Amino acid sequence: MIFNDVYNELRVLDAKPAPLYGTLLGAVRSESIISHTEDADIGYQLSSSNAIERLKQALWWKGYHVFHQGIPRVCIVPTRPLASKMYDRTANLVMKNTVPYVDLHKMKRQLFDFGAHWEIEYARHGWKMPNEEFQPYAQVHLRDQVFDTVADPIRYLTMKYGADFRTPWLRRSHQTLGLMENYNRSS
């Protein structure tokens, strides 16, 4: 729900949204969001701060809050009727992100003497995507819907996650990692 709302608002603003990172990975692997992740990732092409403000306002009216934590992020506001289904307002404050949210990654085209490349916010340090791997957009299926994304999603995912990106890896929960750290310290 939150992914679709944010994606559609970015389309209204002609920001050319694209699922990226783990969201694109889930779409390519199984046409779904990866179950153990709390966030979704959308790339966007907005050129003005005014456009970001319009996005914030549009999402606010839909019951979402846009905040900045290194990159723009979108979460549901606690007063939204469905908020109680998504997280427990009485729970203790946690520093890890444990409720659904969307990360927004700015995508910017850069022209060089030898051609155009795309820089994606939070991409591997120094990695720029060649224009032909970025445009024109391809499409992926995600939860029975079609979304535009980078021209060569397989190349993108290979560069990001390695050649075996189609094979899921075991992810330990934050609680498990904490137990392992405590165990290692006491041994």
Short mmCIF file of C-alpha atoms in Angstrom, two decimals:
data_model
loop_
_atom_site.label_atom_id
_atom_site.label_comp_id
_atom_site.label_asym_id
_atom_site.label_seq_id
_atom_site.Cartn_x
_atom_site.Cartn_y
_atom_site.Cartn_z
CA MET A 1 0.00 0.00 0.00
CA ILE A 2 2.61 2.58 1.04
CA PHE A 3 4.87 1.60 -1.89
CA ASN A 4 2.03 2.01 -4.40
CA ASP A 5 0.94 5.37 -2.97
CA VAL A 6 4.45 6.82 -3.03
CA TYR A 7 5.18 5.42 -6.51
CA ASN A 8 1.92 6.85 -7.89
CA GLU A 9 2.50 10.30 -6.38
CA LEU A 10 5.96 10.38 -7.93
CA ARG A 11 4.40 9.49 -11.29
CA VAL A 12 1.92 12.37 -10.92
CA LEU A 13 4.92 14.68 -10.41
CA ASP A 14 6.59 13.20 -13.53
CA ALA A 15 9.49 12.06 -11.35
CA LYS A 16 9.92 8.82 -13.32
CA PRO A 17 9.92 6.51 -10.27
CA ALA A 18 11.65 3.13 -10.38
CA PRO A 19 11.83 0.28 -7.85
CA LEU A 20 15.46 -0.12 -6.76
CA TYR A 21 17.68 -2.14 -4.42
CA GLY A 22 15.84 -4.82 -2.41
CA THR A 23 12.48 -3.92 -3.89
CA LEU A 24 13.74 -4.56 -7.41
CA LEU A 25 15.48 -7.69 -6.13
CA GLY A 26 12.18 -9.03 -4.77
CA ALA A 27 10.37 -8.16 -8.01
CA VAL A 28 12.93 -10.03 -10.13
CA ARG A 29 13.20 -13.02 -7.78
CA SER A 30 9.54 -13.63 -7.02
CA GLU A 31 7.42 -10.66 -8.15
CA SER A 32 6.98 -9.67 -4.49
CA ILE A 33 8.50 -7.61 -1.70
CA ILE A 34 11.19 -9.52 0.21
CA SER A 35 9.39 -10.68 3.35
CA HIS A 36 12.10 -9.95 5.94
CA THR A 37 12.71 -6.33 4.95
CA GLU A 38 10.97 -3.36 6.54
CA ASP A 39 11.53 -0.94 3.70
CA ALA A 40 10.89 -0.49 0.02
CA ASP A 41 13.17 1.52 -2.26
CA ILE A 42 12.07 3.88 -5.02
CA GLY A 43 14.35 5.95 -7.23
CA TYR A 44 13.07 9.30 -8.47
CA GLN A 45 14.09 12.12 -10.79
CA LEU A 46 12.95 15.44 -9.34
CA SER A 47 14.94 18.50 -10.22
CA SER A 48 13.60 21.10 -7.81
CA SER A 49 13.08 21.35 -4.07
CA ASN A 50 9.60 22.67 -4.87
CA ALA A 51 8.75 19.26 -6.33
CA ILE A 52 9.84 17.53 -3.11
CA GLU A 53 7.62 19.90 -1.14
CA ARG A 54 4.69 19.06 -3.43
CA LEU A 55 5.40 15.37 -2.87
CA LYS A 56 5.48 15.87 0.91
CA GLN A 57 2.15 17.70 0.79
CA ALA A 58 0.46 15.12 -1.46
CA LEU A 59 1.64 12.24 0.75
CA TRP A 60 0.62 14.08 3.92
CA TRP A 61 -2.97 14.23 2.63
CA LYS A 62 -2.83 10.47 2.08
CA GLY A 63 -1.67 9.83 5.65
CA TYR A 64 2.10 9.65 5.20
CA HIS A 65 5.00 11.61 6.61
CA VAL A 66 8.17 12.41 4.63
CA PHE A 67 11.26 12.92 6.76
CA HIS A 68 14.95 13.17 5.98
CA GLN A 69 17.42 10.69 7.44
CA GLY A 70 20.33 10.79 5.03
CA ILE A 71 17.77 10.43 2.23
CA PRO A 72 14.04 11.20 2.11
CA ARG A 73 11.97 8.48 3.78
CA VAL A 74 8.23 7.99 3.93
CA CYS A 75 6.31 6.37 6.77
CA ILE A 76 2.70 6.23 7.84
CA VAL A 77 1.51 8.91 10.30
CA PRO A 78 0.31 7.55 13.66
CA THR A 79 -3.11 9.21 13.28
CA ARG A 80 -3.93 7.35 10.07
CA PRO A 81 -6.77 4.83 10.63
CA LEU A 82 -4.64 1.87 9.49
CA ALA A 83 -1.62 2.85 11.60
CA SER A 84 -2.56 0.56 14.49
CA LYS A 85 -2.44 -2.40 12.10
CA MET A 86 1.12 -1.54 11.07
CA TYR A 87 2.82 -0.85 14.38
CA ASP A 88 2.23 -0.78 18.12
CA ARG A 89 2.10 2.80 19.41
CA THR A 90 2.50 1.62 23.02
CA ALA A 91 5.76 -0.25 22.37
CA ASN A 92 9.06 1.08 23.65
CA LEU A 93 11.04 3.34 21.35
CA VAL A 94 13.47 1.38 19.21
CA MET A 95 16.30 2.83 17.22
CA LYS A 96 16.07 0.31 14.37
CA ASN A 97 13.45 0.85 11.70
CA THR A 98 10.85 -1.83 12.42
CA VAL A 99 7.76 -0.39 10.73
CA PRO A 100 7.09 -0.27 6.99
CA TYR A 101 8.63 2.71 5.23
CA VAL A 102 9.87 3.74 1.79
CA ASP A 103 13.36 5.05 1.05
CA LEU A 104 13.54 7.59 -1.78
CA HIS A 105 16.76 7.63 -3.82
CA LYS A 106 17.50 10.56 -6.10
CA MET A 107 18.60 9.52 -9.58
CA LYS A 108 20.57 12.10 -11.51
CA ARG A 109 21.85 12.00 -15.08
CA GLN A 110 25.39 13.26 -15.58
CA LEU A 111 26.85 14.12 -18.97
CA PHE A 112 30.52 13.49 -19.71
CA ASP A 113 32.63 13.80 -22.85
CA PHE A 114 32.36 10.04 -23.30
CA GLY A 115 28.59 9.77 -22.70
CA ALA A 116 25.94 9.90 -20.02
CA HIS A 117 25.86 8.06 -16.70
CA TRP A 118 23.31 7.93 -13.91
CA GLU A 119 24.16 8.41 -10.29
CA ILE A 120 21.78 6.80 -7.81
CA GLU A 121 21.77 7.96 -4.21
CA TYR A 122 23.27 5.32 -1.91
CA ALA A 123 24.61 3.24 -4.78
CA ARG A 124 27.93 1.46 -4.31
CA HIS A 125 30.50 4.19 -3.73
CA GLY A 126 31.66 5.59 -7.03
CA TRP A 127 29.46 3.33 -9.17
CA LYS A 128 27.58 5.12 -11.90
CA MET A 129 25.11 3.39 -14.18
CA PRO A 130 25.72 3.79 -17.92
CA ASN A 131 22.83 5.47 -19.72
CA GLU A 132 22.06 2.40 -21.86
CA GLU A 133 21.56 0.31 -18.69
CA PHE A 134 19.30 2.97 -17.23
CA GLN A 135 17.12 4.20 -20.11
CA PRO A 136 14.65 3.54 -21.62
CA TYR A 137 12.88 2.01 -18.65
CA ALA A 138 12.04 -1.69 -18.55
CA GLN A 139 9.15 -3.08 -16.54
CA VAL A 140 8.91 -5.53 -13.64
CA HIS A 141 5.96 -7.22 -12.00
CA LEU A 142 5.46 -6.67 -8.30
CA ARG A 143 2.38 -8.04 -6.54
CA ASP A 144 0.40 -8.44 -9.76
CA GLN A 145 1.17 -4.90 -10.88
CA VAL A 146 3.60 -3.57 -13.46
CA PHE A 147 6.19 -0.92 -12.54
CA ASP A 148 8.76 0.92 -14.61
CA THR A 149 12.37 0.40 -13.57
CA VAL A 150 15.90 0.69 -14.92
CA ALA A 151 16.51 -0.57 -18.49
CA ASP A 152 18.70 -3.49 -17.41
CA PRO A 153 17.51 -4.70 -13.99
CA ILE A 154 19.64 -7.87 -14.19
CA ARG A 155 22.86 -5.87 -14.69
CA TYR A 156 21.81 -3.46 -11.93
CA LEU A 157 21.18 -6.31 -9.47
CA THR A 158 24.39 -8.09 -10.47
CA MET A 159 26.42 -4.93 -9.81
CA LYS A 160 24.64 -4.35 -6.50
CA TYR A 161 24.40 -7.89 -5.08
CA GLY A 162 26.71 -10.08 -7.17
CA ALA A 163 26.14 -12.76 -9.80
CA ASP A 164 24.19 -15.00 -7.40
CA PHE A 165 21.62 -12.30 -6.54
CA ARG A 166 18.75 -14.68 -7.41
CA THR A 167 19.66 -16.96 -4.50
CA PRO A 168 18.20 -15.66 -1.20
CA TRP A 169 20.61 -15.44 1.71
CA LEU A 170 19.89 -15.97 5.37
CA ARG A 171 19.34 -12.74 7.25
CA ARG A 172 19.50 -12.79 11.00
CA SER A 173 17.10 -10.63 12.94
CA HIS A 174 18.32 -7.71 15.05
CA GLN A 175 17.52 -9.77 18.18
CA THR A 176 19.58 -12.73 16.92
CA LEU A 177 22.50 -10.46 16.06
CA GLY A 178 22.34 -8.93 19.54
CA LEU A 179 22.39 -12.38 21.16
CA MET A 180 25.37 -13.40 19.04
CA GLU A 181 27.26 -10.23 20.00
CA ASN A 182 26.56 -10.85 23.71
CA TYR A 183 27.59 -14.51 23.36
CA ASN A 184 30.85 -13.57 21.63
CA ARG A 185 31.70 -11.05 24.38
CA SER A 186 31.09 -13.57 27.19
CA SER A 187 33.16 -16.37 25.60
#
